[in-house]
Coordinates of C-alpha atoms and ligand atoms in Angstrom, one line a residue:
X1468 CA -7.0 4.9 34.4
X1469 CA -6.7 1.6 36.7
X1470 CA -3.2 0.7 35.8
X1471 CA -4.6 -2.8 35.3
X1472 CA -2.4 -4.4 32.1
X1473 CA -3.8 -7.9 30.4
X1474 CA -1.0 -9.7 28.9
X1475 CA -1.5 -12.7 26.1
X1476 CA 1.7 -14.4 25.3
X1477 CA 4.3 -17.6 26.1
X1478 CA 5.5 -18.7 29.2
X1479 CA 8.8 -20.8 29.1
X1480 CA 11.4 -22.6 31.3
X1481 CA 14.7 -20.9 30.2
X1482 CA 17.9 -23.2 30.2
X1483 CA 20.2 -20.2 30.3
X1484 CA 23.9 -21.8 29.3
X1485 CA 26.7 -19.2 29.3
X1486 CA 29.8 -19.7 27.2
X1487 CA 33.1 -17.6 26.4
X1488 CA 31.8 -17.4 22.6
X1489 CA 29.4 -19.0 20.6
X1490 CA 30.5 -22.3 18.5
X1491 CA 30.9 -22.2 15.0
X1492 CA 28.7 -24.8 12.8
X1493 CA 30.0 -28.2 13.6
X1494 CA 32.3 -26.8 16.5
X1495 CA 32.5 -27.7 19.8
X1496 CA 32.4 -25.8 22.9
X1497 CA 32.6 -26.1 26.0
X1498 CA 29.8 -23.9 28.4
X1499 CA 30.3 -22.6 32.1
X1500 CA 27.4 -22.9 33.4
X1501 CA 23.9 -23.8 33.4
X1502 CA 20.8 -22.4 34.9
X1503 CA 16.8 -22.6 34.6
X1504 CA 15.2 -19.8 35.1
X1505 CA 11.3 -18.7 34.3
X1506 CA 10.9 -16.8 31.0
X1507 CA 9.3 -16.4 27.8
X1508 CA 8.1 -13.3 26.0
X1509 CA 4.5 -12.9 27.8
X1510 CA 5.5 -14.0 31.3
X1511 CA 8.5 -11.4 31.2
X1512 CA 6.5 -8.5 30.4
X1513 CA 3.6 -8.9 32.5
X1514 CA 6.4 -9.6 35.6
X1515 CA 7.9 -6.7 34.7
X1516 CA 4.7 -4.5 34.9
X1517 CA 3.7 -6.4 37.9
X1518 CA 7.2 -5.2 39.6
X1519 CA 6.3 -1.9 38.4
X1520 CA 3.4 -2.1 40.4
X1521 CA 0.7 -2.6 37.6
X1522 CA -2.5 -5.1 38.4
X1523 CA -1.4 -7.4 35.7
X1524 CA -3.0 -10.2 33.8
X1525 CA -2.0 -13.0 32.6
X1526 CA -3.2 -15.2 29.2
X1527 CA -1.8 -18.3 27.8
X1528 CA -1.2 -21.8 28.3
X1529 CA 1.4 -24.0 29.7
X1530 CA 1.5 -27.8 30.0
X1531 CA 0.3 -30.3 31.8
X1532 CA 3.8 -31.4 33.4
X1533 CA 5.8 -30.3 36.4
X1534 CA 7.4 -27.5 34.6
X1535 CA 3.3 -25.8 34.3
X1536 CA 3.1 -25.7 37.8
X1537 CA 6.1 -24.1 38.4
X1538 CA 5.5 -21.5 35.9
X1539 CA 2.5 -21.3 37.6
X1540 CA 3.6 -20.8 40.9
X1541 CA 5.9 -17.8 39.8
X1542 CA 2.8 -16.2 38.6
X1543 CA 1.4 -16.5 41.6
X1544 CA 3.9 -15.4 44.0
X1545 CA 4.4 -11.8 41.8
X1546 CA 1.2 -11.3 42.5
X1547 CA 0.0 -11.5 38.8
X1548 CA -3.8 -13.3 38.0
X1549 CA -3.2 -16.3 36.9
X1550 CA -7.2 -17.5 35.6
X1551 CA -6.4 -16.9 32.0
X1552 CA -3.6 -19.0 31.7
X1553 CA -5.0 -22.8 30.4
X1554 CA -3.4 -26.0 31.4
X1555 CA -2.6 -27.6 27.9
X1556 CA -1.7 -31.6 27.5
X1557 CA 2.3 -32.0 26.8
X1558 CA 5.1 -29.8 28.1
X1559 CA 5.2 -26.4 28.5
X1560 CA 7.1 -23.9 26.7
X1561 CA 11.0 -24.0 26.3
X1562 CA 14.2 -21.6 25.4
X1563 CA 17.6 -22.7 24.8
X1564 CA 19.4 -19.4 25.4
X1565 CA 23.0 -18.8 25.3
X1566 CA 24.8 -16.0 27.0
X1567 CA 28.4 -15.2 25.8
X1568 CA 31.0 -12.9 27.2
X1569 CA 30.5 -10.6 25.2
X1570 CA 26.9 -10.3 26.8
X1571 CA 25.5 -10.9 23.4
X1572 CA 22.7 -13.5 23.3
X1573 CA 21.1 -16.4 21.0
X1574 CA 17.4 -17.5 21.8
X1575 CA 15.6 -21.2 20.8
X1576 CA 12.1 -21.4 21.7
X1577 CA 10.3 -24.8 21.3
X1578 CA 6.7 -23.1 21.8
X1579 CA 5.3 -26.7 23.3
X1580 CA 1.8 -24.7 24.9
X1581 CA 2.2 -21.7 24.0
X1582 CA 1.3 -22.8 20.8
X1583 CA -2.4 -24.5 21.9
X1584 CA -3.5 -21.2 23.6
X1585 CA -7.2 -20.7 22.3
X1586 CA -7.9 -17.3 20.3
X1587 CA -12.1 -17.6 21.6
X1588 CA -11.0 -18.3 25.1
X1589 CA -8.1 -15.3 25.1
X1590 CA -11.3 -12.9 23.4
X1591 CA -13.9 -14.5 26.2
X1592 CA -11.3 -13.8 29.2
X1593 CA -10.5 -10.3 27.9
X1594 CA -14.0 -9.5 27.8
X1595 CA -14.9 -10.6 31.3
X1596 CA -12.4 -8.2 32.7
X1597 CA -13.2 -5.3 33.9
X1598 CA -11.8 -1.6 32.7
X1599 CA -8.3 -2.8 31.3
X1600 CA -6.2 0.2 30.2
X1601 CA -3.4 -2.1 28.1
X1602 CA -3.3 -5.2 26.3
X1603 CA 0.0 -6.1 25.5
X1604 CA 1.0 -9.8 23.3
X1605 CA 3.8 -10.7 21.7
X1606 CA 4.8 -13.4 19.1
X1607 CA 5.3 -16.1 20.9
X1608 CA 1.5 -17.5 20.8
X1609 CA 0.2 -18.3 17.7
X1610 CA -0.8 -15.0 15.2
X1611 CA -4.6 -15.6 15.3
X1612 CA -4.4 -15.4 19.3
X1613 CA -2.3 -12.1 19.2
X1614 CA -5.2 -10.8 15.8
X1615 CA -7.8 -11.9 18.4
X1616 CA -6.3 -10.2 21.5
X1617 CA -5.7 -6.4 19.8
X1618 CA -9.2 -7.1 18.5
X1619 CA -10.9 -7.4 21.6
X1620 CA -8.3 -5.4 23.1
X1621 CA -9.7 -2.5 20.7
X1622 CA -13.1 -3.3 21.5
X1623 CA -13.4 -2.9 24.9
X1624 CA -11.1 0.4 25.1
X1625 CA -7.5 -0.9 25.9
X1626 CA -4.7 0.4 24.1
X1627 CA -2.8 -2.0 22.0
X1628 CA 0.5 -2.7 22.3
X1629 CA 2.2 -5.1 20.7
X1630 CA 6.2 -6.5 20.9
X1631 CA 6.3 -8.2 17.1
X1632 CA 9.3 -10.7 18.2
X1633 CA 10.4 -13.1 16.9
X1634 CA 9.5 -11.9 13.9
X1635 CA 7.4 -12.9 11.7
X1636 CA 4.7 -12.1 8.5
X1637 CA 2.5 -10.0 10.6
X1638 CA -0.8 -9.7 9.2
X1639 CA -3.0 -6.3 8.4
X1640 CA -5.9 -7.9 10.5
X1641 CA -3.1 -7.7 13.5
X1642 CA -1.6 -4.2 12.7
X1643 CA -4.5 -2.2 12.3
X1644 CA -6.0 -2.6 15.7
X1645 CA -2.5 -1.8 17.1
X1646 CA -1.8 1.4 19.0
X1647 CA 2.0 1.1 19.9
X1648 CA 4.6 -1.5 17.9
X1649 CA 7.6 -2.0 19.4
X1650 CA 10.1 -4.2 17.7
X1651 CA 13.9 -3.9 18.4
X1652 CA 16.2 -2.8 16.3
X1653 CA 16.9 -6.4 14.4
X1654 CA 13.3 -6.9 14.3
X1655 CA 12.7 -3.2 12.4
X1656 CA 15.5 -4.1 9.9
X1657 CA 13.8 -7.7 9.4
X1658 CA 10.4 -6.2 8.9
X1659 CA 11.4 -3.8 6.7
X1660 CA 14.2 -4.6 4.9
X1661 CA 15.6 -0.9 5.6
X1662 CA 18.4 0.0 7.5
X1663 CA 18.2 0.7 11.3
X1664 CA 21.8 1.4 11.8
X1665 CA 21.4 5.2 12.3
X1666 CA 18.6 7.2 13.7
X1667 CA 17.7 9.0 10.9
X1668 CA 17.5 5.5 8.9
X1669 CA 15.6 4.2 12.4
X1670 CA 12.7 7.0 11.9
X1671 CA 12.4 6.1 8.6
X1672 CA 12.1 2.4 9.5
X1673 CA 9.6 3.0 12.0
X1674 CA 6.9 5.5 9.3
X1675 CA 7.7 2.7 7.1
X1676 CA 5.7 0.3 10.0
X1677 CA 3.1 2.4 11.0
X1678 CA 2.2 2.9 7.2
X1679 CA 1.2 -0.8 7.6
X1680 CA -1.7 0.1 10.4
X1681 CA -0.3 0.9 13.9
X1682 CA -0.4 4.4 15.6
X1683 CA 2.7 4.5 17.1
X1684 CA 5.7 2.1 16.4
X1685 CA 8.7 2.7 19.0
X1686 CA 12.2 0.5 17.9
X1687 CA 14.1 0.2 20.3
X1688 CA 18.2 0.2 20.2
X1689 CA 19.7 -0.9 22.8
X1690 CA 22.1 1.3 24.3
X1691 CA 21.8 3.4 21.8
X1692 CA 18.5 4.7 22.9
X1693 CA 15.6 4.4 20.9
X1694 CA 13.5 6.1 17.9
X1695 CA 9.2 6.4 17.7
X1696 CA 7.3 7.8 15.8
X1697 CA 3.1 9.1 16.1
X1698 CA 0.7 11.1 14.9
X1699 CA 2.1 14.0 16.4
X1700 CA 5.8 13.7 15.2
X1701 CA 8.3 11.4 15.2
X1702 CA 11.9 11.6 17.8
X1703 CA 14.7 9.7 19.6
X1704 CA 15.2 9.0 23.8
X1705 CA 18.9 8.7 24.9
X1706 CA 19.4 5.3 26.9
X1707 CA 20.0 5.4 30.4
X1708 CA 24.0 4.3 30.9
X1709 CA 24.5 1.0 32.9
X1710 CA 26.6 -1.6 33.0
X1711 CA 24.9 -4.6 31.2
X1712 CA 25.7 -8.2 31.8
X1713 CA 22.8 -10.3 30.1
X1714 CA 20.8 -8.4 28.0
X1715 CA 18.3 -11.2 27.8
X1716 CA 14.7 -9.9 28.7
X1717 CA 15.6 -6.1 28.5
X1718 CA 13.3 -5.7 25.3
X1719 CA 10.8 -7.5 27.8
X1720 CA 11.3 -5.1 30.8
X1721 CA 11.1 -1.9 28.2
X1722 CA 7.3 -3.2 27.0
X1723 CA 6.3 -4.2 30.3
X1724 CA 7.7 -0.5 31.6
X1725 CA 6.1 1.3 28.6
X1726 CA 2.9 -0.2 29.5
X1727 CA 2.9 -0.5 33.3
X1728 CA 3.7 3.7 32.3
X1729 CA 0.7 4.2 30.0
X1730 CA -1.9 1.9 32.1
X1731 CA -1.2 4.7 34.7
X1732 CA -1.9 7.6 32.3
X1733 CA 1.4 8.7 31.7
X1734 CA 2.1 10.5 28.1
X1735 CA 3.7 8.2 25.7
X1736 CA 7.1 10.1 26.0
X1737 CA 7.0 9.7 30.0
X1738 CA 6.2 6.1 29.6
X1739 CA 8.8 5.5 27.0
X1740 CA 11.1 6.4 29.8
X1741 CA 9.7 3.7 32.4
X1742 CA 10.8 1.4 29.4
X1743 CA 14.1 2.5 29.0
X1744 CA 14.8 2.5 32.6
X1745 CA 12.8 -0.8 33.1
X1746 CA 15.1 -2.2 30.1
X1747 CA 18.3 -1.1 31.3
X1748 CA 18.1 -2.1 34.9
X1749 CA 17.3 -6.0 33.2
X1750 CA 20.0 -5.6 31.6
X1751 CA 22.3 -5.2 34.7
X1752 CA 21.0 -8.7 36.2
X1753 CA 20.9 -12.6 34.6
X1754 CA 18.4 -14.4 33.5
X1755 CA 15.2 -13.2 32.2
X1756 CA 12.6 -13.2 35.2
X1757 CA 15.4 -12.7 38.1
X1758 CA 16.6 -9.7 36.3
X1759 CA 13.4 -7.3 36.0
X1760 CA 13.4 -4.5 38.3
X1761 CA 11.4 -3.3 40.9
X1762 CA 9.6 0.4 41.2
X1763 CA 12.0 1.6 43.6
X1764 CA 15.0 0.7 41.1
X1765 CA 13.0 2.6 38.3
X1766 CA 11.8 5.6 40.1
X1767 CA 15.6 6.0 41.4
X1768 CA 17.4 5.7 37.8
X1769 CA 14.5 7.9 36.5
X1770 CA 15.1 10.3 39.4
X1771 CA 19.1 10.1 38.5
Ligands
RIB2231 O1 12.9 -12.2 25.4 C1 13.6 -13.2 26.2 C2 12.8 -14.4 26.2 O2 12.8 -14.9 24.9 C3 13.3 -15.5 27.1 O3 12.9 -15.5 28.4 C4 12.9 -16.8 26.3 O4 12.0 -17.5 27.0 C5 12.4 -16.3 25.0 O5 11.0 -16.3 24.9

């Protein structure tokens, strides 16, 4: 193994506004504060591995505007390559996220480009690298650049993994060539239509997804742990306790920490752990980016 991770998915400028509770349609509320932070799917989880001490990766596209350089530039300074990501014209990706006391969260992305990132060019760049152990995308860039990455990803010996959020009509071309699925628990019970709500019903959920073509499919729950399920049996971790303040980005830190675990060779049960550590600790911290943990953090909670 290399540990060397190639991620293909969105960056975005998060405008992080938190509020005392959400508004109701046609209500009015008033927010506390107001923050803009780096994010999006793709550039969480490949900062996340990079923290975690992976040589990470990174396709996609943002704009041609002030906000792409900046997005840029945080690349950059984690150490992460940044030749894959295209300059598109327009703006760059953007979420509208909104953080309540509760800690509960609600997410709008405006994919600006994200959505222009080319399928050829993603399948080109993957090839020209050398030995990568995991390609990891999400569903933030459009579906025939995430079909294109777990396709080449297949092809030149990665393994596949693959964070189907938000969700949406995945197709069999995707699924196939997909080693590890990891939605959330919302995501299982959207893609499914079954319940997730205990973890027998989570187990089922899960089969019920890797009937449709992947090897593995993990869901995770939250503090409540989460469920997988392979070819060699299906079973539950316990989450590790913290105390969470924004859990925005912890699904994020769990598939950059399952993969920064398996890119080193670790056993998908061991690296299942790096995720649920990874994921916790982001949930102890605000804003998506600022919140991901570094190895020391991990390797202490793991050692805990
Ligand atoms: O998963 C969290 C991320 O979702 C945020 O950083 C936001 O950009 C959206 O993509």
């Amino acid at each position: 193994m290399h540990n060397r991770i190639a991620v293909v998915g969105s960056l975005n400028i998060d405008l992080v506004v938190e509020l005392d509770r959400m508004p109701n349609p046609g209500e009015t509320v008033f927010g506390s504060t107001l923050e803009r932070h780096p994010g999006g799917k793709g550039l969480n989880q490949a900062v996340a591995a990079a923290r975690l001490e992976s040589d990470v990766h990174m396709l996609g596209a943002v704009g041609d505007d002030g906000s792409g350089d900046w997005l840029l530039d945080v690349v950059r300074r984690e150490g992460i390559h940044s030749a894959g990501i295209a300059k598109a014209p327009g703006t760059s990706g953007t979420a509208v996220i909104e953080v309540d006391s509760n800690s509960e969260n609600r997410i709008i992305v405006i994919p600006g480009a994200n959505a222009m990132v080319n399928p050829t060019a993603v399948s080109d760049h993957l090839r020209s690298l050398d030995a990568v152990d995991v390609v990891l995308t999400q569903g933030e860039v459009p579906i025939d650049v995430m079909v294109a990455a777990a396709e080449t990803g297949k092809k030149i010996g990665a393994q596949v993994v693959v964070n189907p959020a938000p969700v949406m009509d995945y197709p069999k071309e995707l699924l196939k060539n997909v080693d590890v699925l990891v939605p959330n628990e919302h995501e299982a019970k959207e893609l499914t239509g079954l319940s997730v709500d205990n973890m027998v019903d989570a187990v089922e959920a899960a089969q019920a997804l890797q009937e449709r073509g992947p090897t593995c499919v993990i869901i995770t729950r939250g503090d409540k742990g989460a469920v997988w399920t392979s070819p060699e049996g299906s079973g539950q971790t316990a989450a590790f306790k913290v105390s969470a303040v924004d859990t925005v980005a912890a699904g994020d830190a769990f598939c950059g920490g399952l993969s920064a675990g398996l890119a080193r060779g670790l056993g998908m049960a061991e690296a299942l752990r790096w995720g649920s550590a990874a994921g916790a600790l982001a949930a102890t911290g605000r804003g998506a980016v600022p919140s991901l943990p570094s190895l020391a953090k991990v390797t202490d909670l793991l050692e805990r």
